[in-house]
Short mmCIF file of C-alpha atoms in Angstrom, two decimals:
data_model
loop_
_atom_site.label_atom_id
_atom_site.label_comp_id
_atom_site.label_asym_id
_atom_site.label_seq_id
_atom_site.Cartn_x
_atom_site.Cartn_y
_atom_site.Cartn_z
CA UNK A 1 20.25 -33.68 20.63
CA UNK A 2 19.94 -30.18 21.82
CA UNK A 3 18.49 -27.26 19.98
CA UNK A 4 20.11 -23.66 20.37
CA UNK A 5 19.13 -20.26 19.52
CA UNK A 6 21.94 -18.54 17.59
CA UNK A 7 20.13 -15.15 16.77
CA UNK A 8 16.79 -13.58 17.31
CA UNK A 9 15.83 -10.48 15.46
CA UNK A 10 12.47 -8.51 14.68
CA UNK A 11 11.00 -5.57 12.92
CA UNK A 12 9.43 -2.55 14.96
CA UNK A 13 5.71 -2.99 15.41
CA UNK A 14 3.93 -0.82 13.04
CA UNK A 15 0.39 0.86 13.87
CA UNK A 16 -2.55 -0.48 12.06
CA UNK A 17 -4.15 3.00 11.78
CA UNK A 18 -4.35 4.74 8.35
CA UNK A 19 -1.01 6.44 9.15
CA UNK A 20 0.79 3.23 10.32
CA UNK A 21 4.24 2.96 8.98
CA UNK A 22 4.09 -0.48 7.55
CA UNK A 23 0.43 -0.15 6.30
CA UNK A 24 1.65 0.45 2.47
CA UNK A 25 4.13 -2.43 2.53
CA UNK A 26 3.20 -6.05 1.86
CA UNK A 27 4.21 -8.38 4.68
CA UNK A 28 6.71 -10.47 2.33
CA UNK A 29 8.74 -7.25 2.03
CA UNK A 30 9.71 -6.89 5.76
CA UNK A 31 10.07 -10.77 6.35
CA UNK A 32 12.65 -10.56 3.20
CA UNK A 33 14.50 -7.80 4.97
CA UNK A 34 14.70 -9.73 8.18
CA UNK A 35 15.95 -12.92 6.12
CA UNK A 36 18.95 -10.64 4.77
CA UNK A 37 19.54 -8.98 8.21
CA UNK A 38 20.04 -12.54 9.66
CA UNK A 39 22.22 -13.48 6.97
CA UNK A 40 24.52 -10.42 6.98
CA UNK A 41 25.02 -10.24 10.71
CA UNK A 42 25.85 -13.78 11.23
CA UNK A 43 28.10 -13.87 8.13
CA UNK A 44 25.90 -16.90 7.09
CA UNK A 45 24.79 -18.25 3.71
CA UNK A 46 21.13 -19.16 4.05
CA UNK A 47 21.68 -22.02 1.70
CA UNK A 48 22.76 -23.64 4.91
CA UNK A 49 18.96 -23.49 6.08
CA UNK A 50 17.04 -26.61 5.99
CA UNK A 51 13.47 -25.14 6.60
CA UNK A 52 11.47 -22.16 7.50
CA UNK A 53 8.55 -22.27 9.90
CA UNK A 54 6.66 -18.99 10.38
CA UNK A 55 3.57 -18.30 12.46
CA UNK A 56 0.71 -16.17 10.85
CA UNK A 57 -2.81 -16.03 12.13
CA UNK A 58 -5.02 -14.94 9.10
CA UNK A 59 -3.67 -16.58 6.33
CA UNK A 60 -5.66 -15.06 3.37
CA UNK A 61 -4.82 -12.82 0.58
CA UNK A 62 -1.29 -11.47 1.06
CA UNK A 63 -0.65 -13.75 3.86
CA UNK A 64 -2.07 -16.83 2.29
CA UNK A 65 -0.55 -19.42 0.19
CA UNK A 66 2.13 -20.42 2.58
CA UNK A 67 3.76 -17.05 3.44
CA UNK A 68 6.79 -18.72 4.88
CA UNK A 69 7.82 -20.22 1.43
CA UNK A 70 6.61 -17.17 -0.63
CA UNK A 71 8.66 -14.73 1.52
CA UNK A 72 11.70 -17.08 1.10
CA UNK A 73 11.33 -17.13 -2.65
CA UNK A 74 10.62 -13.40 -2.72
CA UNK A 75 13.82 -12.87 -0.65
CA UNK A 76 15.81 -14.81 -3.04
CA UNK A 77 16.72 -17.84 -0.60
CA UNK A 78 17.55 -21.37 -2.23
CA UNK A 79 14.65 -23.00 -3.80
CA UNK A 80 15.72 -26.13 -1.75
CA UNK A 81 14.20 -24.51 1.34
CA UNK A 82 10.67 -25.97 1.96
CA UNK A 83 8.95 -23.52 4.29
CA UNK A 84 5.79 -23.93 6.38
CA UNK A 85 3.39 -21.44 7.97
CA UNK A 86 1.44 -22.59 11.07
CA UNK A 87 -1.52 -20.98 13.13
CA UNK A 88 -2.27 -21.67 16.76
CA UNK A 89 -4.01 -18.05 17.08
CA UNK A 90 -1.85 -15.77 19.09
CA UNK A 91 0.85 -18.50 20.06
CA UNK A 92 1.45 -19.06 16.44
CA UNK A 93 5.04 -17.44 16.38
CA UNK A 94 5.98 -19.28 19.53
CA UNK A 95 4.76 -22.56 18.26
CA UNK A 96 6.74 -22.04 15.00
CA UNK A 97 9.94 -21.88 17.34
CA UNK A 98 8.76 -25.16 19.14
CA UNK A 99 8.46 -26.91 15.71
CA UNK A 100 11.81 -25.74 14.42
CA UNK A 101 13.50 -26.80 17.74
CA UNK A 102 11.71 -30.23 17.57
CA UNK A 103 13.07 -30.84 14.10
CA UNK A 104 16.52 -29.98 15.24
CA UNK A 105 16.08 -32.13 18.50
CA UNK A 106 14.85 -35.16 16.36
CA UNK A 107 17.77 -34.84 13.96
CA UNK A 108 15.54 -34.15 11.21
CA UNK A 109 17.11 -30.77 10.49
CA UNK A 110 20.24 -29.10 11.46
CA UNK A 111 19.31 -25.30 11.02
CA UNK A 112 16.05 -23.80 10.86
CA UNK A 113 14.67 -20.23 10.58
CA UNK A 114 11.37 -19.75 12.81
CA UNK A 115 9.40 -16.84 13.82
CA UNK A 116 6.26 -15.20 12.35
CA UNK A 117 4.55 -12.25 10.53
CA UNK A 118 1.36 -10.53 10.54
CA UNK A 119 0.08 -7.44 8.86
CA UNK A 120 -3.05 -6.53 10.87
CA UNK A 121 -3.62 -3.40 8.68
CA UNK A 122 -3.57 -5.11 5.23
CA UNK A 123 -5.19 -8.31 6.42
CA UNK A 124 -7.38 -7.78 9.57
CA UNK A 125 -8.09 -10.25 12.34
CA UNK A 126 -11.26 -12.06 11.51
CA UNK A 127 -11.26 -11.29 7.77
CA UNK A 128 -10.67 -14.92 7.08
CA UNK A 129 -14.38 -15.42 8.29
CA UNK A 130 -13.77 -18.66 9.84
CA UNK A 131 -16.72 -20.81 10.80
CA UNK A 132 -15.63 -20.84 14.19
CA UNK A 133 -16.95 -17.24 14.71
CA UNK A 134 -18.99 -16.68 11.53
CA UNK A 135 -21.32 -19.70 11.57
CA UNK A 136 -23.80 -19.35 14.49
CA UNK A 137 -24.21 -23.02 14.85
CA UNK A 138 -20.41 -23.66 14.94
CA UNK A 139 -19.79 -20.85 17.29
CA UNK A 140 -22.59 -22.06 19.61
CA UNK A 141 -21.53 -25.80 19.59
CA UNK A 142 -17.53 -24.94 20.05
CA UNK A 143 -18.16 -22.38 22.84
CA UNK A 144 -16.80 -19.36 20.72
CA UNK A 145 -16.15 -16.33 22.91
CA UNK A 146 -14.48 -13.09 21.91
CA UNK A 147 -11.14 -12.94 23.45
CA UNK A 148 -11.82 -9.54 25.08
CA UNK A 149 -15.03 -10.96 26.81
CA UNK A 150 -12.94 -13.91 27.95
CA UNK A 151 -10.68 -11.55 29.50
CA UNK A 152 -13.50 -9.57 31.25
CA UNK A 153 -14.72 -13.09 32.47
CA UNK A 154 -11.34 -13.79 34.06
CA UNK A 155 -11.25 -10.41 35.62
CA UNK A 156 -14.70 -11.00 37.15
CA UNK A 157 -13.55 -14.38 38.24
CA UNK A 158 -10.31 -13.10 39.85
CA UNK A 159 -11.90 -10.10 41.55
CA UNK A 160 -9.86 -7.38 39.54
CA UNK A 161 -10.78 -3.90 39.43
CA UNK A 162 -10.78 -1.37 36.58
CA UNK A 163 -7.97 0.65 38.41
CA UNK A 164 -5.96 -2.70 38.77
CA UNK A 165 -6.19 -3.37 34.95
CA UNK A 166 -5.23 0.44 34.30
CA UNK A 167 -2.37 0.60 36.37
CA UNK A 168 -0.85 -2.43 34.75
CA UNK A 169 -1.45 -0.77 31.32
CA UNK A 170 0.23 2.42 32.55
CA UNK A 171 3.09 0.55 33.68
CA UNK A 172 3.69 -1.43 30.33
CA UNK A 173 3.63 2.04 28.37
CA UNK A 174 6.03 3.48 30.95
CA UNK A 175 8.48 0.44 30.89
CA UNK A 176 8.35 0.02 27.16
CA UNK A 177 9.41 3.71 26.53
CA UNK A 178 12.31 3.53 29.23
CA UNK A 179 13.61 0.42 27.58
CA UNK A 180 13.55 2.24 24.16
CA UNK A 181 15.14 5.09 25.57
CA UNK A 182 17.87 3.09 27.19
CA UNK A 183 18.38 1.02 24.00
CA UNK A 184 17.49 -2.23 25.59
CA UNK A 185 15.88 -3.35 22.23
CA UNK A 186 18.82 -2.40 19.92
CA UNK A 187 20.44 -5.65 19.57
CA UNK A 188 17.19 -7.50 18.22
CA UNK A 189 15.35 -4.57 16.51
CA UNK A 190 15.94 -4.27 12.64
CA UNK A 191 14.69 -1.16 11.01
CA UNK A 192 12.48 -1.52 7.89
CA UNK A 193 13.12 0.38 4.62
CA UNK A 194 11.02 1.01 1.77
CA UNK A 195 11.58 0.22 -1.90
CA UNK A 196 13.90 3.22 -2.32
CA UNK A 197 16.07 2.10 0.75
CA UNK A 198 14.49 4.95 2.82
CA UNK A 199 14.07 4.08 6.49
CA UNK A 200 10.35 3.55 7.38
CA UNK A 201 10.25 2.56 10.84
CA UNK A 202 13.07 1.98 13.59
CA UNK A 203 10.79 2.12 16.82
CA UNK A 204 7.68 0.34 17.90
CA UNK A 205 5.26 3.32 17.08
CA UNK A 206 2.34 2.39 19.39
CA UNK A 207 4.21 3.17 22.76
CA UNK A 208 2.44 6.33 24.26
CA UNK A 209 4.86 7.83 26.82
CA UNK A 210 2.14 10.52 27.52
CA UNK A 211 -0.37 7.88 28.94
CA UNK A 212 -1.79 8.57 32.14
CA UNK A 213 -4.16 6.96 34.69
CA UNK A 214 -6.52 9.83 34.14
CA UNK A 215 -6.57 9.11 30.31
CA UNK A 216 -6.92 5.38 30.74
CA UNK A 217 -9.85 5.86 33.30
CA UNK A 218 -11.70 7.97 30.68
CA UNK A 219 -11.92 5.17 28.01
CA UNK A 220 -15.00 3.15 27.54
CA UNK A 221 -15.14 -0.66 28.00
CA UNK A 222 -14.73 -2.23 24.64
CA UNK A 223 -16.58 -5.48 25.36
CA UNK A 224 -20.12 -4.66 26.45
CA UNK A 225 -23.59 -6.63 26.66
CA UNK A 226 -23.82 -6.78 22.96
CA UNK A 227 -20.75 -9.06 22.99
CA UNK A 228 -22.18 -11.14 25.65
CA UNK A 229 -25.60 -11.56 24.11
CA UNK A 230 -26.45 -15.21 23.43
CA UNK A 231 -23.36 -16.44 25.41
CA UNK A 232 -24.68 -15.50 29.04
CA UNK A 233 -26.56 -18.82 29.39
CA UNK A 234 -23.65 -20.81 28.26
CA UNK A 235 -21.25 -18.99 30.62
CA UNK A 236 -23.63 -19.28 33.56
CA UNK A 237 -23.66 -23.04 32.99
CA UNK A 238 -19.94 -23.21 33.33
CA UNK A 239 -19.31 -20.65 35.96
CA UNK A 240 -22.41 -20.46 38.23
CA UNK A 241 -20.98 -18.43 40.82
CA UNK A 242 -20.41 -15.48 38.50
CA UNK A 243 -23.55 -13.45 38.70
CA UNK A 244 -22.41 -10.77 36.33
CA UNK A 245 -19.56 -10.21 34.00
CA UNK A 246 -17.76 -6.70 34.82
CA UNK A 247 -16.72 -5.28 31.47
CA UNK A 248 -13.54 -3.80 32.55
CA UNK A 249 -11.10 -4.05 29.40
CA UNK A 250 -10.90 -1.20 26.86
CA UNK A 251 -8.65 -0.08 24.17
CA UNK A 252 -5.89 1.16 26.67
CA UNK A 253 -5.36 -2.01 28.88
CA UNK A 254 -5.94 -4.49 25.87
CA UNK A 255 -3.45 -5.63 23.35
CA UNK A 256 -3.22 -3.27 20.44
CA UNK A 257 -3.08 -5.05 17.06
CA UNK A 258 0.08 -4.27 15.01
CA UNK A 259 2.06 -5.31 11.91
CA UNK A 260 5.64 -6.84 12.02
CA UNK A 261 7.73 -9.90 11.77
CA UNK A 262 10.38 -11.93 13.78
CA UNK A 263 12.91 -14.53 12.91
CA UNK A 264 14.88 -16.84 15.31
CA UNK A 265 17.78 -18.84 14.09
CA UNK A 266 17.69 -22.46 15.62
CA UNK A 267 20.34 -25.10 15.09
CA UNK A 268 22.13 -27.98 16.58
CA UNK A 269 25.54 -27.53 18.35
CA UNK A 270 27.49 -29.30 15.52
CA UNK A 271 26.00 -27.24 12.83
CA UNK A 272 26.90 -24.14 14.71
CA UNK A 273 30.27 -25.10 15.28
CA UNK A 274 30.77 -25.98 11.48
CA UNK A 275 29.49 -22.48 10.59
CA UNK A 276 31.39 -20.58 13.20
CA UNK A 277 28.07 -19.57 14.89
CA UNK A 278 27.95 -18.74 18.56
CA UNK A 279 24.93 -19.99 20.65
CA UNK A 280 23.17 -17.48 22.74
CA UNK A 281 20.68 -19.93 24.58
CA UNK A 282 19.66 -23.49 24.82
CA UNK A 283 16.17 -24.51 24.30
CA UNK A 284 15.43 -26.20 27.62
CA UNK A 285 11.57 -27.45 27.27
CA UNK A 286 8.33 -26.42 25.69
CA UNK A 287 4.76 -27.53 25.60
CA UNK A 288 1.22 -26.77 24.54
CA UNK A 289 -1.91 -26.96 26.49
CA UNK A 290 -5.76 -26.04 26.18
CA UNK A 291 -7.93 -24.61 28.87
CA UNK A 292 -11.78 -23.91 28.50
CA UNK A 293 -12.59 -21.89 25.38
CA UNK A 294 -14.19 -19.23 27.67
CA UNK A 295 -11.03 -18.53 29.36
CA UNK A 296 -7.59 -17.04 28.44
CA UNK A 297 -5.81 -19.41 30.97
CA UNK A 298 -3.79 -21.54 28.36
CA UNK A 299 -0.45 -19.35 28.63
CA UNK A 300 -0.61 -19.93 32.58
CA UNK A 301 -1.42 -23.55 32.33
CA UNK A 302 1.21 -23.84 29.82
CA UNK A 303 3.89 -22.23 31.89
CA UNK A 304 2.90 -24.50 34.94
CA UNK A 305 3.39 -27.50 32.53
CA UNK A 306 6.59 -26.69 31.01
CA UNK A 307 8.23 -25.93 34.62
CA UNK A 308 7.15 -29.49 35.47
CA UNK A 309 8.46 -30.92 32.22
CA UNK A 310 11.80 -29.34 32.70
CA UNK A 311 11.93 -30.27 36.44
CA UNK A 312 12.11 -26.70 37.43
CA UNK A 313 10.39 -24.42 39.82
CA UNK A 314 9.39 -20.82 39.69
CA UNK A 315 12.58 -19.96 41.79
CA UNK A 316 14.70 -21.56 38.90
CA UNK A 317 13.45 -18.91 36.40
CA UNK A 318 14.97 -15.36 36.26
CA UNK A 319 12.76 -13.58 34.05
CA UNK A 320 9.16 -14.12 32.57
CA UNK A 321 7.92 -12.81 29.36
CA UNK A 322 4.12 -13.47 29.55
CA UNK A 323 2.23 -12.30 26.75
CA UNK A 324 -0.10 -9.29 27.58
CA UNK A 325 -3.16 -10.56 26.09
CA UNK A 326 -5.31 -8.25 28.05
CA UNK A 327 -4.33 -6.99 31.52
CA UNK A 328 -6.21 -9.30 33.52
CA UNK A 329 -4.29 -12.34 32.21
CA UNK A 330 -0.84 -10.94 33.29
CA UNK A 331 -1.91 -9.68 36.53
CA UNK A 332 -3.54 -12.99 37.29
CA UNK A 333 -0.11 -14.79 36.34
CA UNK A 334 1.85 -12.51 38.39
CA UNK A 335 -0.32 -13.08 41.42
CA UNK A 336 -0.60 -16.88 41.17
CA UNK A 337 3.21 -17.39 40.55
CA UNK A 338 4.04 -14.88 43.33
CA UNK A 339 6.51 -12.80 40.96
CA UNK A 340 8.19 -9.65 41.74
CA UNK A 341 7.00 -7.03 39.28
CA UNK A 342 10.58 -6.62 37.82
CA UNK A 343 10.49 -10.36 36.95
CA UNK A 344 7.73 -10.23 34.56
CA UNK A 345 7.63 -8.14 31.28
CA UNK A 346 10.21 -5.60 32.60
CA UNK A 347 10.46 -3.76 29.33
CA UNK A 348 6.66 -3.60 28.68
CA UNK A 349 4.57 -5.73 26.24
CA UNK A 350 1.91 -5.71 23.64
CA UNK A 351 -0.43 -3.55 25.65
CA UNK A 352 2.20 -0.72 24.88
CA UNK A 353 4.03 -1.75 21.69
CA UNK A 354 1.44 -3.75 19.78
CA UNK A 355 0.44 -7.44 19.25
CA UNK A 356 1.60 -8.48 15.78
CA UNK A 357 -0.42 -11.82 16.16
CA UNK A 358 1.87 -14.50 14.28
CA UNK A 359 5.05 -12.60 14.86
CA UNK A 360 4.55 -11.99 18.80
CA UNK A 361 6.04 -15.29 19.92
CA UNK A 362 9.34 -14.49 18.23
CA UNK A 363 9.30 -10.92 19.41
CA UNK A 364 8.97 -12.06 23.03
CA UNK A 365 11.98 -14.26 22.68
CA UNK A 366 13.87 -11.35 21.23
CA UNK A 367 12.94 -9.26 24.26
CA UNK A 368 13.45 -12.07 26.66
CA UNK A 369 16.94 -13.19 25.42
CA UNK A 370 18.20 -9.54 25.00
CA UNK A 371 17.10 -8.85 28.65
CA UNK A 372 18.62 -11.89 30.20
CA UNK A 373 22.07 -10.90 28.56
CA UNK A 374 21.84 -7.32 29.66
CA UNK A 375 21.09 -8.55 33.24
CA UNK A 376 23.66 -11.46 33.03
CA UNK A 377 20.96 -13.84 34.20
CA UNK A 378 20.43 -17.52 33.15
CA UNK A 379 16.98 -18.74 32.51
CA UNK A 380 13.86 -17.22 31.12
CA UNK A 381 10.33 -18.63 30.43
CA UNK A 382 7.95 -17.27 27.45
CA UNK A 383 4.06 -18.15 27.53
CA UNK A 384 1.36 -17.21 25.56
CA UNK A 385 -2.61 -17.53 25.90
CA UNK A 386 -4.56 -17.83 22.67
CA UNK A 387 -8.12 -18.11 21.50
CA UNK A 388 -10.14 -21.09 22.42
CA UNK A 389 -8.20 -21.69 25.52
CA UNK A 390 -4.93 -22.86 23.72
CA UNK A 391 -1.56 -21.98 25.46
CA UNK A 392 2.20 -22.37 24.55
CA UNK A 393 5.32 -21.93 26.74
CA UNK A 394 9.06 -22.25 26.41
CA UNK A 395 11.99 -22.21 28.70
CA UNK A 396 15.46 -20.91 27.55
CA UNK A 397 18.75 -20.99 29.14
CA UNK A 398 21.81 -18.76 28.24
CA UNK A 399 24.93 -20.40 26.85
CA UNK A 400 27.84 -18.69 28.74
#
């Protein structure tokens, strides 16, 4: 049985600063608004939905207690929908889609909502104080490393310069602003409203059209010697040919944390026909992998694996959305895959628009599907690298 994408929507990404537009709103509120938007634009009763799978990385406080189920109840969805929340670090939202698709393909369910949510301003990353990074013994034994330091290690291993990384970051902002001005995000972007039905946010508020190479060059590295202290001997054992780690990533060429949510409507062909839904894309193949915890190479390895699983080559893919988990990871992906720049993240990415952690996987699907349709192209690949070396990838094919 095949699994199809019938719709893909997202909120704008809100800044996590004190003046961020979504900071005062609990995440269940904007997930609820997306549920209702999905229902209205597809003339669909959500009582037809069998399950909800949402990614969320920091599952405590307002995001704890299975936010997928709580948000569904808060939105007034039928009590019969179970709901589950998953965490695979930055890949969580994409993995939620994989799980939903697998349920449909296996015949377990006919219609599932997947995606993710994260309020990084209200529930900051690392605030769950997991033993992986808070317990020195566990951190040492499991090779914990801050993702920014892993990105610096990748840049050092790959021979990238600070200018290489800053140039990519500059282009991400430039492309995101152009896409917004041209309305490339309009189909999937759903504004968020406050409790009085006043519009709070209708655009990703982290895009900085005034970004310049000079401004980026003035920023100090974010991950310095204090971050590598205690890890140098471990890193040296694994990567003996790296004499020193070049600290090249900073706030301008790293993913900015954000608030937001995404929802993808996934179902079988038969269910879609019965409900009068028109499929936008077919899920061709998906996979999960893991690389060394010191590296952020999982997304690239997942992309290689999913192509092999699908029996496709790079030439069979028209567009790639590779999560901008630090500039070095995307530059390496482009170089190793031999991609034209316009094939890869053509409308910018999380360096410019913000990384809403658990929601990002669904957001990348929105951007990819909208752009495939705009260009009248056929296939796209989404891949994400996460902490501890994990990676997830998905290939979609438009239904025309």
